[in-house]
CSV table of C-alpha atoms and ligand atoms in Angstrom, one decimal:
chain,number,residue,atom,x,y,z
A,147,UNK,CA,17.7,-1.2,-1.5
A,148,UNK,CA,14.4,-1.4,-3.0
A,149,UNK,CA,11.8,-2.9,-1.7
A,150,UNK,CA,7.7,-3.8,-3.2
A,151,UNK,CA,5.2,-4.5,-0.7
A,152,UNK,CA,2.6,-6.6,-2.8
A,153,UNK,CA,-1.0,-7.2,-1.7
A,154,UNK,CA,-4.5,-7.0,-1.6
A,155,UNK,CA,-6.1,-4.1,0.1
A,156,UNK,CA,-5.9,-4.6,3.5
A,157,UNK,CA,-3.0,-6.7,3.4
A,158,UNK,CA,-1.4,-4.5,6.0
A,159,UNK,CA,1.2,-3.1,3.0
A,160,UNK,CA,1.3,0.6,4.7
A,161,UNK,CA,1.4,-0.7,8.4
A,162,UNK,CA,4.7,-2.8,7.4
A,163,UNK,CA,6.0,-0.7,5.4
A,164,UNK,CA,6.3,2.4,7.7
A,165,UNK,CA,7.7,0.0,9.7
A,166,UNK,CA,10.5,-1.5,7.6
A,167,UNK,CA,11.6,2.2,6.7
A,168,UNK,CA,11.8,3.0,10.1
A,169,UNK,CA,13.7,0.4,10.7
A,170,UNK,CA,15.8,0.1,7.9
A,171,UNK,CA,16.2,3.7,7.6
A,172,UNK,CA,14.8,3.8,3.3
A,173,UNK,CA,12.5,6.3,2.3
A,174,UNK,CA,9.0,4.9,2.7
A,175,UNK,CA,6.6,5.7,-1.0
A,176,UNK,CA,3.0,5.3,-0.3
A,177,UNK,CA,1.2,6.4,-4.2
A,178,UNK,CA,-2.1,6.1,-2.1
A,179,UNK,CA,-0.8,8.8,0.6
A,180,UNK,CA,0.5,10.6,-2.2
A,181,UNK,CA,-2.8,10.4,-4.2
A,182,UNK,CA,-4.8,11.2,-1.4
A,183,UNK,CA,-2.8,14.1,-0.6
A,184,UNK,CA,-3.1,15.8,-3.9
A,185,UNK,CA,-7.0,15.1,-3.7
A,186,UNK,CA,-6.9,16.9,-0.2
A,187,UNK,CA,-5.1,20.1,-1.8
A,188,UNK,CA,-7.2,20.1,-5.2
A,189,UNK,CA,-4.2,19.9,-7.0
A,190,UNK,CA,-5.0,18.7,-11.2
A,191,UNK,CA,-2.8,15.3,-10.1
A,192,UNK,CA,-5.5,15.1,-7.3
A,193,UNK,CA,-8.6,16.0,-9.8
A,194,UNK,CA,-7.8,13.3,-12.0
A,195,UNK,CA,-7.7,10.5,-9.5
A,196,UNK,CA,-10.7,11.0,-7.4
A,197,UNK,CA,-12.9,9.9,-9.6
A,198,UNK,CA,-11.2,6.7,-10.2
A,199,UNK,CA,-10.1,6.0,-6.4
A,200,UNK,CA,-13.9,7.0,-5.6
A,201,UNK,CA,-14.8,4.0,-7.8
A,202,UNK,CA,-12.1,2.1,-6.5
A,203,UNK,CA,-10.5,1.5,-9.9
A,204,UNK,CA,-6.9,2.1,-10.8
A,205,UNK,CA,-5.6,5.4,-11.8
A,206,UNK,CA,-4.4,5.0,-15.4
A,207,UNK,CA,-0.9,3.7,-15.4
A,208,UNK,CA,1.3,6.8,-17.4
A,209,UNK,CA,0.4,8.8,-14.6
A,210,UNK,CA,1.3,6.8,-12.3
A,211,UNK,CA,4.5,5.6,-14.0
A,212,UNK,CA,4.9,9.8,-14.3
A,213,UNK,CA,4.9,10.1,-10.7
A,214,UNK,CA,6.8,7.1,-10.0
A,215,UNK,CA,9.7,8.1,-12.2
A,216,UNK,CA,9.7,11.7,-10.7
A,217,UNK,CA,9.6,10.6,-7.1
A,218,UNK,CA,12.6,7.7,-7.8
A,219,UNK,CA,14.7,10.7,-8.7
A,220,UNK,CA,14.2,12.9,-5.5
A,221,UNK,CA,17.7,12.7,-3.8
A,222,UNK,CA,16.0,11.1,-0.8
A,223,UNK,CA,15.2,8.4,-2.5
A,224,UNK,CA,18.6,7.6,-2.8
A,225,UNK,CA,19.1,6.2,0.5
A,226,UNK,CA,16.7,3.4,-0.8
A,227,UNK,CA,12.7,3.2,-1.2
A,228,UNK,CA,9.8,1.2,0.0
A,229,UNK,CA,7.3,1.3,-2.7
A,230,UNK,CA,3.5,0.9,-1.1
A,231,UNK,CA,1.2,0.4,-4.0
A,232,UNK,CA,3.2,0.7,-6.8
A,233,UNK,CA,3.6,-1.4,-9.2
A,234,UNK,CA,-0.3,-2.9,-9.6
A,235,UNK,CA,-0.4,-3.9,-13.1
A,236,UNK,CA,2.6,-5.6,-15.4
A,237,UNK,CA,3.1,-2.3,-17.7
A,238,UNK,CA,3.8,-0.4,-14.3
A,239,UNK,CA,5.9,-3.4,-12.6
A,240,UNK,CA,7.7,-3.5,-16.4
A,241,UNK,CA,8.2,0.3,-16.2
A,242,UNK,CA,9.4,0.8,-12.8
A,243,UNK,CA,12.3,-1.9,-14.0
A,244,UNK,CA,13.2,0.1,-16.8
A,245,UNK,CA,13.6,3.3,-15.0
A,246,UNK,CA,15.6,0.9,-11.6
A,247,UNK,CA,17.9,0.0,-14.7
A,248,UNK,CA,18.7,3.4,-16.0
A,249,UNK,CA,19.8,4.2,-12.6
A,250,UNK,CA,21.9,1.5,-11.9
A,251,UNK,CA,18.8,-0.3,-9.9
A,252,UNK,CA,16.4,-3.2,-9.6
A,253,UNK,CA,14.0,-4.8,-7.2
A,254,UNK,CA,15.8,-6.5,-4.2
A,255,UNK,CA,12.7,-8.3,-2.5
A,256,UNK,CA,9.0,-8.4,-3.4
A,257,UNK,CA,7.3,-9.4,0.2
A,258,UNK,CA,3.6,-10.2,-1.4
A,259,UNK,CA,1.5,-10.0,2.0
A,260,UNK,CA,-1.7,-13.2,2.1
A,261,UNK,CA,-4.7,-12.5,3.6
A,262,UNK,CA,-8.2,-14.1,3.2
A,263,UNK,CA,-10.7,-12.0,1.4
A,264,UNK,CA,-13.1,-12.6,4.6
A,265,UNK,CA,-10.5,-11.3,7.0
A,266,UNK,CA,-9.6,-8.3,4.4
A,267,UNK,CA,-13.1,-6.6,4.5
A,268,UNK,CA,-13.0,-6.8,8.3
A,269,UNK,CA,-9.6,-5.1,8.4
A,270,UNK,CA,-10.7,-2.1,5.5
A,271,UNK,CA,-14.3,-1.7,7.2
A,272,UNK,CA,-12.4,-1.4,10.7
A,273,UNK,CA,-9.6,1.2,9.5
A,274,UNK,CA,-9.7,4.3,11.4
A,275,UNK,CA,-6.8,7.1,10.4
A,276,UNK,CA,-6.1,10.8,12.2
A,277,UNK,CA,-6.3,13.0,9.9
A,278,UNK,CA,-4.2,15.5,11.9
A,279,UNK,CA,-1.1,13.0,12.8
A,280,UNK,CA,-1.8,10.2,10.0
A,281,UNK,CA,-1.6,7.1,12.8
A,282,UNK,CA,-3.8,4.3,11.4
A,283,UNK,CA,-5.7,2.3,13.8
A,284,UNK,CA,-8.1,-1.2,13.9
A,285,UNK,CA,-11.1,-0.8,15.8
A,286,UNK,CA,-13.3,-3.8,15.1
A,287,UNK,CA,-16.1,-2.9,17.2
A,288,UNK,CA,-16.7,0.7,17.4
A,289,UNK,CA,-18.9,2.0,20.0
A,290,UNK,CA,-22.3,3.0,18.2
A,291,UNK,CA,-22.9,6.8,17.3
A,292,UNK,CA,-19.7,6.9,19.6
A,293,UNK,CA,-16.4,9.0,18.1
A,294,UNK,CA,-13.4,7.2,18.0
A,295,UNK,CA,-10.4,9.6,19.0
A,296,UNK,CA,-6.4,9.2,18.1
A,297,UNK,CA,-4.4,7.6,21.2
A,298,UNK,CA,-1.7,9.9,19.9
A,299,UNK,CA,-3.1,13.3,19.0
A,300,UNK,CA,-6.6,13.1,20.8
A,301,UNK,CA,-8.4,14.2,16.7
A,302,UNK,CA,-11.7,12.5,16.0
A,303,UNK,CA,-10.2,9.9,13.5
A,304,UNK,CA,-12.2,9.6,9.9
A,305,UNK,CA,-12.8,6.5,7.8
A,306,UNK,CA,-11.5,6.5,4.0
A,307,UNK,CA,-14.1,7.3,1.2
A,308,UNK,CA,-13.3,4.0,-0.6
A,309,UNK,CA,-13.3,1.9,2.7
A,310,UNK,CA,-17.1,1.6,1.9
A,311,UNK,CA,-18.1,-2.0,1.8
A,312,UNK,CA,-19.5,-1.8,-1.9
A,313,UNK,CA,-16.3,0.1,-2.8
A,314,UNK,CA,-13.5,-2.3,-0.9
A,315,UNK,CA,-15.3,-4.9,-2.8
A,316,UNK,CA,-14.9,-3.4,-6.2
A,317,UNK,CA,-10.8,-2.5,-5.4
A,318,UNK,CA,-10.4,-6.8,-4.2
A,319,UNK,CA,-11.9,-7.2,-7.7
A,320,UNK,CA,-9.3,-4.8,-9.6
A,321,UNK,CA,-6.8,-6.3,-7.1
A,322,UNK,CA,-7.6,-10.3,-8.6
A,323,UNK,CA,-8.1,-8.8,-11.7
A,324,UNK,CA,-4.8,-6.6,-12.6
A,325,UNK,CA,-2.7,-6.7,-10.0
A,326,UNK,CA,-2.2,-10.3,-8.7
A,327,UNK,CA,-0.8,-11.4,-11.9
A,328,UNK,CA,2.3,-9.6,-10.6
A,329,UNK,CA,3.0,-12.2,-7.8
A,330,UNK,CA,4.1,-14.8,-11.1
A,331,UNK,CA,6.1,-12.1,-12.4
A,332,UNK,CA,8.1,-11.1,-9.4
A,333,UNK,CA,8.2,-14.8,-8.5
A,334,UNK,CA,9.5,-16.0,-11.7
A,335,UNK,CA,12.4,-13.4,-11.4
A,336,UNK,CA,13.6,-14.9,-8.0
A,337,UNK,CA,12.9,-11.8,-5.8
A,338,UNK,CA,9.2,-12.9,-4.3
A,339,UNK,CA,8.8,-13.8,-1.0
A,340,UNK,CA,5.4,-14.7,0.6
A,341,UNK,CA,4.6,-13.7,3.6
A,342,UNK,CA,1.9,-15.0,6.3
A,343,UNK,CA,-0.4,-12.0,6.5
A,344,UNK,CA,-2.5,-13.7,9.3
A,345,UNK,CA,-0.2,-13.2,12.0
A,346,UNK,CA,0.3,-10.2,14.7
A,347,UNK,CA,1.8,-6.8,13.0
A,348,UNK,CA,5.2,-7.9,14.9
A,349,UNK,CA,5.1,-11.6,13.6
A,350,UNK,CA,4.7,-10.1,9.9
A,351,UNK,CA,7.7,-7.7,10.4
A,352,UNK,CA,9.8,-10.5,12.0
A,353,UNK,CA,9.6,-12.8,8.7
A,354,UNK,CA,10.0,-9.7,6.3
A,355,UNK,CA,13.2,-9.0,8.2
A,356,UNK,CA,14.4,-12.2,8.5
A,357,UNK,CA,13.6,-12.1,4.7
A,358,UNK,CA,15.8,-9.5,3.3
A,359,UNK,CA,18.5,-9.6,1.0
A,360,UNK,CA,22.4,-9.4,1.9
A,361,UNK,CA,23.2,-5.9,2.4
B,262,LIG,P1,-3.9,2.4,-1.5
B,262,LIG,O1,-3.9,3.5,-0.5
B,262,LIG,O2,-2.6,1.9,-2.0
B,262,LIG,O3,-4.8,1.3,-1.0
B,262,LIG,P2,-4.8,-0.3,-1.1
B,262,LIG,O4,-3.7,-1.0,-1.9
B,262,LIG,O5,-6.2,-0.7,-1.4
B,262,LIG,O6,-4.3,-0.7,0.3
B,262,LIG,P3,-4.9,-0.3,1.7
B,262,LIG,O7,-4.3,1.1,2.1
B,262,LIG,O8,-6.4,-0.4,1.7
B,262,LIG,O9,-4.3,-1.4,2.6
B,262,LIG,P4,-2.9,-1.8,3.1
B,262,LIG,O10,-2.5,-3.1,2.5
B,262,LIG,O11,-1.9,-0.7,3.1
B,262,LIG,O12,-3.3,-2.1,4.6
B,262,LIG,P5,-3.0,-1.3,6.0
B,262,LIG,O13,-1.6,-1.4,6.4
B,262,LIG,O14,-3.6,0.1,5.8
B,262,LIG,O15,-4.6,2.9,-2.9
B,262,LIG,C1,-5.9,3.6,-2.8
B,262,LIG,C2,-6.3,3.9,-4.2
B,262,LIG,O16,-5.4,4.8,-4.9
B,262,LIG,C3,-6.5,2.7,-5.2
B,262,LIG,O17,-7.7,2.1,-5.1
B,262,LIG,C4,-6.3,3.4,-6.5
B,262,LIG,O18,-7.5,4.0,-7.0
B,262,LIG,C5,-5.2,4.4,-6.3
B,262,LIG,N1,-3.9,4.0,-6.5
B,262,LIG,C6,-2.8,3.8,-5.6
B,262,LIG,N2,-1.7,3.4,-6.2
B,262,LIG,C7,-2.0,3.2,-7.5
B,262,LIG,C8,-1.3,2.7,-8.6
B,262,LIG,N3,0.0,2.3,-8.4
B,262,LIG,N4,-1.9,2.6,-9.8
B,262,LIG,C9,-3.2,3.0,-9.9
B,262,LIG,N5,-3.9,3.5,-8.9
B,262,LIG,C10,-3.4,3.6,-7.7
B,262,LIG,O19,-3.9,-2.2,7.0
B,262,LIG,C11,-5.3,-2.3,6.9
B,262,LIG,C12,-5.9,-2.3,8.3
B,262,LIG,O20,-5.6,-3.5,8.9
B,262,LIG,C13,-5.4,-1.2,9.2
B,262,LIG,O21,-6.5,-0.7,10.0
B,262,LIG,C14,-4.3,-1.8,10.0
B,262,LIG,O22,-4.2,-1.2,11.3
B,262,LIG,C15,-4.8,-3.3,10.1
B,262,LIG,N6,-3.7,-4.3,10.1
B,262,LIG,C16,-2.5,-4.2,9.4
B,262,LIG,N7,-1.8,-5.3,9.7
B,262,LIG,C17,-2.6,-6.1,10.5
B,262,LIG,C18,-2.3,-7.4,11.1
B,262,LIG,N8,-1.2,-8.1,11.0
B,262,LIG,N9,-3.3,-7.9,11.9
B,262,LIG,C19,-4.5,-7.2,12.1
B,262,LIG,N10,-4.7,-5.9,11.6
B,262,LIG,C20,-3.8,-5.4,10.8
């Protein structure tokens, strides 16, 4: 099965989808973990993209249609993927068909996550991650000149570069901009399903489930 999380920053597309491959036991393909990893470990992959996720801009789409198709073709993506950020523009949504149907594949269900632009800048200026165990966490009111620690792991947790107000602005713009038009385009094929981003973390993973496609 093959799944597209579709949304705006903030949407909650990682927190879901971690969850529905947990669940659902598919491989879970994050291209902003896997950008951010290569910027971590200076690889050239890595060099490329900061300056463009530093902006919050797109990375251009053949290397991220590169990476796709190499990661599609790792035998544990076999099992089935959740794709988390990927496509964001119709060349890469166009692509990534292409390569599903040289394998035999296609998109099974697009769940396109809505969320108010006013409640998505809360969520991306409250994101907290670990950066020793990766949890993810909200905290809306941080204590002042306080550090916030992981529950899990007890590491002071860090904020994301681009979860800068002036820079989560300039990705909602690139998100209206490039990557919306895609919620026509999966819709139009049938496979779209909208979900209500407004509700708990459990409420949103209860409709995506109850969403799925025959098995
Ligand atoms: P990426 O990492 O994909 O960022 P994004 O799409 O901007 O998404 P976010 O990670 O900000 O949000 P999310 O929807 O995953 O929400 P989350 O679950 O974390 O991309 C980063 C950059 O990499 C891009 O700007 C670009 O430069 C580059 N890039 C990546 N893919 C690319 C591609 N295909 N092409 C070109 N460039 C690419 O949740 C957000 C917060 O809200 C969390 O704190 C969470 O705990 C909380 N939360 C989640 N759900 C709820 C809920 N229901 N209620 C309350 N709080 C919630």
């Amino acid at each position: 099965m093959i799944i597209v999380m579709l949304g705006p920053p903030g949407a909650g597309k990682g927190t879901q989808a971690e969850l529905l491959a947990e669940r659902l036991n598919l491989m879970h393909l994050s291209t902003g973990d896997v950008l951010r990893e290569a910027v971590a470990q200076g690889t050239p992959l890595g060099r490329l993209a900061e300056p463009y996720m530093a902006r919050g801009e797109l990375v251009p789409d053949d290397v991220m249609i590169g990476l796709i198709k190499e990661r599609l073709g790792k035998p544990d993506a076999a099992r089935g993927v959740i794709l988390d950020g990927f496509p964001r523009t119709l060349p890469q949504a166009q692509a990534l068909n292409q390569a599903l149907a040289q394998i035999g594949q296609k998109v099974d269900r697009v769940f396109y996550l809505r969320v108010p632009v006013d409640e998505l800048l809360v969520r991306i200026s409250g994101r907290y991650t670990c950066p020793r165990c990766g949890a993810t966490y909200q905290r809306r009111q941080p204590r002042p000149g306080a550090e916030e620690r992981c529950d899990a792991c007890g590491a002071v947790l860090e904020q994301r570069p681009d979860d800068r107000i002036e820079v989560a602005r300039r990705r909602l713009d690139v998100y209206f901009e490039q990557t919306a038009p895609l919620i026509e385009f999966y819709r139009s094929q049938g496979i779209l399903v909208e979900i209500n981003g407004m509700q708990s973390i459990e409420d949103v993973l209860k409709d995506e489930l109850a969403a799925l496609p025959a098995r």
